[in-house]
Tab-separated table of C-alpha atoms in Angstrom:
chain	number	residue	atom	x	y	z
A	11	MET	CA	32.861	4.887	-5.904
A	12	ALA	CA	35.907	2.616	-5.908
A	13	ALA	CA	34.023	-0.026	-7.916
A	14	THR	CA	33.031	2.586	-10.499
A	15	LEU	CA	36.628	3.784	-10.776
A	16	ASP	CA	37.931	0.216	-11.099
A	17	THR	CA	35.447	-0.471	-13.904
A	18	TYR	CA	36.442	2.725	-15.696
A	19	LEU	CA	40.128	1.752	-15.462
A	20	GLY	CA	39.437	-1.740	-16.806
A	21	ARG	CA	39.975	-3.536	-13.496
A	22	VAL	CA	37.619	-6.062	-11.937
A	23	PRO	CA	36.072	-4.299	-8.928
A	24	SER	CA	36.077	-5.872	-5.486
A	25	LEU	CA	32.452	-5.945	-4.390
A	26	GLU	CA	32.868	-6.585	-0.702
A	27	TYR	CA	30.057	-4.951	1.195
A	28	SER	CA	30.711	-3.641	4.693
A	29	THR	CA	27.136	-4.120	5.909
A	30	PRO	CA	24.102	-5.976	4.612
A	31	ARG	CA	21.633	-3.528	3.084
A	32	CYS	CA	18.472	-3.826	1.045
A	33	ALA	CA	16.330	-1.101	-0.474
A	34	GLY	CA	12.932	-0.817	-2.080
A	35	ASP	CA	10.568	1.684	-3.660
A	36	LEU	CA	6.991	1.802	-2.413
A	37	LEU	CA	4.216	3.446	-4.434
A	38	LEU	CA	1.655	5.122	-2.181
A	39	PRO	CA	-2.014	4.248	-2.766
A	40	TYR	CA	-4.085	6.381	-5.127
A	41	LYS	CA	-7.795	7.070	-4.830
A	42	ALA	CA	-9.909	9.097	-7.265
A	43	GLY	CA	-11.783	12.165	-6.000
A	44	ARG	CA	-10.969	15.526	-4.373
A	45	VAL	CA	-8.212	15.147	-1.796
A	46	VAL	CA	-9.442	16.254	1.632
A	47	LYS	CA	-6.749	14.609	3.768
A	48	VAL	CA	-3.360	13.044	3.066
A	49	THR	CA	-0.532	12.006	5.359
A	50	PRO	CA	2.281	14.572	5.037
A	51	LEU	CA	5.499	13.375	3.422
A	52	GLU	CA	7.408	14.612	6.488
A	53	THR	CA	5.522	12.072	8.614
A	54	LEU	CA	6.510	9.243	6.296
A	55	LEU	CA	10.134	10.425	6.134
A	56	SER	CA	10.343	10.228	9.930
A	57	MET	CA	9.508	6.514	9.896
A	58	PRO	CA	12.254	3.883	10.331
A	59	GLY	CA	14.212	3.207	7.139
A	60	VAL	CA	12.444	5.796	4.977
A	61	VAL	CA	15.254	7.739	3.303
A	62	HIS	CA	13.541	9.587	0.461
A	63	GLY	CA	10.110	10.271	-0.941
A	64	ARG	CA	7.894	12.432	-3.068
A	65	MET	CA	4.204	13.281	-2.994
A	66	ASN	CA	2.397	13.790	-6.298
A	67	ILE	CA	-0.795	15.123	-4.717
A	68	ALA	CA	-1.924	17.769	-2.228
A	69	ILE	CA	-5.093	18.662	-0.344
A	70	GLY	CA	-7.578	20.186	-2.775
A	71	ASP	CA	-6.304	18.308	-5.826
A	72	ASP	CA	-8.853	16.588	-8.050
A	73	LEU	CA	-7.675	13.064	-8.837
A	74	PRO	CA	-9.218	11.440	-11.911
A	75	ASP	CA	-9.856	7.714	-12.207
A	76	GLN	CA	-6.589	6.024	-13.116
A	77	ARG	CA	-6.418	2.700	-14.883
A	78	ALA	CA	-2.636	2.462	-14.926
A	79	SER	CA	-1.103	0.060	-12.430
A	80	HIS	CA	1.594	2.623	-11.600
A	81	ALA	CA	-0.863	5.377	-10.553
A	82	SER	CA	0.158	6.577	-7.115
A	83	ALA	CA	-0.144	9.413	-4.648
A	84	GLY	CA	3.646	9.415	-4.461
A	85	TYR	CA	6.447	7.121	-3.417
A	86	VAL	CA	8.963	6.475	-0.668
A	87	GLN	CA	12.303	4.688	-0.728
A	88	ILE	CA	12.999	2.416	2.216
A	89	VAL	CA	16.230	0.737	3.366
A	90	GLY	CA	17.075	-1.932	5.905
A	91	PRO	CA	19.527	-4.750	6.649
A	92	SER	CA	17.348	-7.456	5.050
A	93	ARG	CA	14.554	-7.943	2.568
A	94	GLN	CA	12.146	-8.918	5.337
A	95	ILE	CA	12.879	-5.789	7.375
A	96	VAL	CA	12.373	-3.572	4.309
A	97	GLU	CA	9.091	-5.342	3.596
A	98	ASP	CA	7.977	-4.899	7.218
A	99	ARG	CA	8.854	-1.210	7.057
A	100	MET	CA	6.875	-0.869	3.808
A	101	ASN	CA	3.851	-2.397	5.517
A	102	GLY	CA	4.309	0.090	8.372
A	103	VAL	CA	4.294	2.979	5.899
A	104	LEU	CA	1.149	1.642	4.244
A	105	ASP	CA	-0.522	1.316	7.653
A	106	ALA	CA	0.392	4.915	8.512
A	107	PHE	CA	-0.499	6.426	5.124
A	108	GLU	CA	-3.959	7.936	4.854
A	109	LEU	CA	-5.568	9.377	1.739
A	110	VAL	CA	-9.133	10.613	2.070
A	111	THR	CA	-11.018	11.843	-0.977
A	112	GLU	CA	-14.547	13.008	-1.607
A	113	GLU	CA	-16.539	12.396	-4.748
A	114	LEU	CA	-16.099	14.998	-7.455
A	115	SER	CA	-19.267	16.931	-8.243
């Protein structure tokens, strides 16, 4: 907040960080079909470094084929003290995330 105020007042802000911190957004995998099982968002939010998230799907939803590279079941935001730790935490989320669909009739 101090840096924002300094900028507003025309001063050069002091950007001294008190702790190293990295953050990243992770799109959750998407799979076409009728959703029969999906890891609850609450489970993902309880994992180390996961600070926020949103699910775009629910059990019973019919998911069409998506060609867009940004198609996702949802997303989580993950923080940590380094890029490598954030990446490791993202891999942990991907390992824990399960989306099971059945073919649409």
